[in-house]
């Protein structure tokens, strides 16, 4: 059974710092991995989708990497800003699109 | 572009009352549709998914049901709410084996 773990559970950094959020999964046979952002009381916003054949994806200040063999993904946020404060969730699809498994998330706070 | 709408955003219901949450997707056809629940301090739990009109798969035995009367409409229902049904309900869609997109969510409080 696939399990997704995110470390750390919470993180507080000063503005301008580069940071890395970690995601690990137990079964490497995945279709894709997706990173989301969730603001309090809101839905999830898709940040990056990495297909199983890809190693990384980039969007603006965000870069996500995928290492299937070790069951790990990282989300790199460059030059963090207070507006980046949110919960970041990692999700793994290992069934072709129907039963995506989510991690519990990392709550990020960027101090001005 | 594709958009997903979910309503109502917030509702407070007494125990034993019925429930209906609605979700519609625009700008795409034949999407996969999903209902998730996010309980306080817990991760997202998949409740139902649908690959087509009238096709519903249930992931968790519960007090809830789902229906898909039209291609881009997904409804979550209950005949009698329980206290344990309280939570944040999220509708989502995806193209075949692709990226998941979520609605804004519906906060349900059962008293």
mmCIF file of N, CA, C and O in Angstrom, chain A residues 7-8 15 19-20 27 43 45 47 49 63 65 67-69 74 80 83-84 91 99 108-109 112:
data_model
loop_
_atom_site.group_PDB
_atom_site.id
_atom_site.type_symbol
_atom_site.label_atom_id
_atom_site.label_comp_id
_atom_site.label_asym_id
_atom_site.label_seq_id
_atom_site.Cartn_x
_atom_site.Cartn_y
_atom_site.Cartn_z
ATOM 1 N N UNK A 7 8.198 15.790 5.123
ATOM 2 C CA UNK A 7 9.031 16.297 6.200
ATOM 3 C C UNK A 7 9.672 17.616 5.762
ATOM 4 O O UNK A 7 10.145 17.702 4.621
ATOM 5 N N UNK A 8 9.686 18.681 6.624
ATOM 6 C CA UNK A 8 9.110 18.682 7.962
ATOM 7 C C UNK A 8 7.606 18.922 7.934
ATOM 8 O O UNK A 8 7.063 19.292 6.896
ATOM 9 N N UNK A 15 12.219 35.844 5.207
ATOM 10 C CA UNK A 15 12.029 36.196 3.801
ATOM 11 C C UNK A 15 13.368 36.198 3.058
ATOM 12 O O UNK A 15 14.391 36.634 3.581
ATOM 13 N N UNK A 19 14.569 27.387 0.208
ATOM 14 C CA UNK A 19 14.175 26.276 1.074
ATOM 15 C C UNK A 19 13.777 25.048 0.258
ATOM 16 O O UNK A 19 13.447 25.145 -0.927
ATOM 17 N N UNK A 20 13.816 23.909 0.945
ATOM 18 C CA UNK A 20 13.487 22.626 0.322
ATOM 19 C C UNK A 20 12.460 21.898 1.164
ATOM 20 O O UNK A 20 12.630 21.748 2.383
ATOM 21 N N UNK A 27 6.165 3.127 -2.590
ATOM 22 C CA UNK A 27 6.125 2.288 -3.787
ATOM 23 C C UNK A 27 6.570 3.115 -4.981
ATOM 24 O O UNK A 27 5.934 4.108 -5.324
ATOM 25 N N UNK A 43 -9.247 25.686 -1.355
ATOM 26 C CA UNK A 43 -8.944 24.454 -2.060
ATOM 27 C C UNK A 43 -7.465 24.353 -2.382
ATOM 28 O O UNK A 43 -6.673 25.218 -2.023
ATOM 29 N N UNK A 45 -4.263 24.287 -4.896
ATOM 30 C CA UNK A 45 -3.810 24.833 -6.166
ATOM 31 C C UNK A 45 -2.639 23.993 -6.668
ATOM 32 O O UNK A 45 -1.655 23.812 -5.946
ATOM 33 N N UNK A 47 0.697 23.136 -8.298
ATOM 34 C CA UNK A 47 1.939 23.875 -8.544
ATOM 35 C C UNK A 47 2.749 23.229 -9.669
ATOM 36 O O UNK A 47 3.135 23.905 -10.625
ATOM 37 N N UNK A 49 3.447 19.255 -11.778
ATOM 38 C CA UNK A 49 3.169 17.841 -12.019
ATOM 39 C C UNK A 49 4.403 17.234 -12.670
ATOM 40 O O UNK A 49 4.902 17.771 -13.664
ATOM 41 N N UNK A 63 10.961 24.640 -8.152
ATOM 42 C CA UNK A 63 11.537 23.526 -8.891
ATOM 43 C C UNK A 63 11.251 22.255 -8.118
ATOM 44 O O UNK A 63 11.546 22.149 -6.928
ATOM 45 N N UNK A 65 11.772 18.049 -8.055
ATOM 46 C CA UNK A 65 12.537 16.925 -8.598
ATOM 47 C C UNK A 65 11.890 15.613 -8.191
ATOM 48 O O UNK A 65 11.157 15.544 -7.207
ATOM 49 N N UNK A 67 12.892 11.391 -7.834
ATOM 50 C CA UNK A 67 13.798 10.243 -7.895
ATOM 51 C C UNK A 67 12.966 9.018 -7.534
ATOM 52 O O UNK A 67 12.795 8.694 -6.357
ATOM 53 N N UNK A 68 12.466 8.339 -8.552
ATOM 54 C CA UNK A 68 11.583 7.207 -8.306
ATOM 55 C C UNK A 68 12.299 6.067 -7.596
ATOM 56 O O UNK A 68 11.724 5.409 -6.717
ATOM 57 N N UNK A 69 13.534 5.828 -7.946
ATOM 58 C CA UNK A 69 14.254 4.681 -7.390
ATOM 59 C C UNK A 69 14.404 4.779 -5.882
ATOM 60 O O UNK A 69 14.364 3.763 -5.171
ATOM 61 N N UNK A 74 11.520 16.427 -4.083
ATOM 62 C CA UNK A 74 11.756 17.652 -3.339
ATOM 63 C C UNK A 74 11.140 18.828 -4.083
ATOM 64 O O UNK A 74 11.091 18.845 -5.314
ATOM 65 N N UNK A 80 12.332 32.964 -0.976
ATOM 66 C CA UNK A 80 10.982 32.881 -0.418
ATOM 67 C C UNK A 80 10.417 34.256 -0.054
ATOM 68 O O UNK A 80 11.158 35.190 0.308
ATOM 69 N N UNK A 83 4.233 35.854 0.840
ATOM 70 C CA UNK A 83 3.110 35.302 0.088
ATOM 71 C C UNK A 83 3.228 33.816 -0.188
ATOM 72 O O UNK A 83 2.250 33.187 -0.610
ATOM 73 N N UNK A 84 4.385 33.247 0.058
ATOM 74 C CA UNK A 84 4.571 31.797 -0.106
ATOM 75 C C UNK A 84 4.051 31.027 1.105
ATOM 76 O O UNK A 84 3.986 29.794 1.077
ATOM 77 N N UNK A 91 1.491 14.679 -3.663
ATOM 78 C CA UNK A 91 0.514 13.630 -3.953
ATOM 79 C C UNK A 91 1.064 12.699 -5.021
ATOM 80 O O UNK A 91 1.653 13.147 -6.007
ATOM 81 N N UNK A 99 -6.726 7.006 -7.728
ATOM 82 C CA UNK A 99 -6.566 6.921 -6.277
ATOM 83 C C UNK A 99 -5.289 7.602 -5.844
ATOM 84 O O UNK A 99 -4.397 6.998 -5.280
ATOM 85 N N UNK A 108 4.244 26.003 5.786
ATOM 86 C CA UNK A 108 5.357 26.945 5.633
ATOM 87 C C UNK A 108 4.935 28.336 6.070
ATOM 88 O O UNK A 108 3.868 28.832 5.674
ATOM 89 N N UNK A 109 5.800 28.969 6.864
ATOM 90 C CA UNK A 109 5.576 30.362 7.250
ATOM 91 C C UNK A 109 6.838 31.146 6.900
ATOM 92 O O UNK A 109 7.933 30.828 7.373
ATOM 93 N N UNK A 112 8.388 38.193 7.253
ATOM 94 C CA UNK A 112 8.841 39.415 6.572
ATOM 95 C C UNK A 112 9.957 40.101 7.347
ATOM 96 O O UNK A 112 10.067 39.931 8.576
#
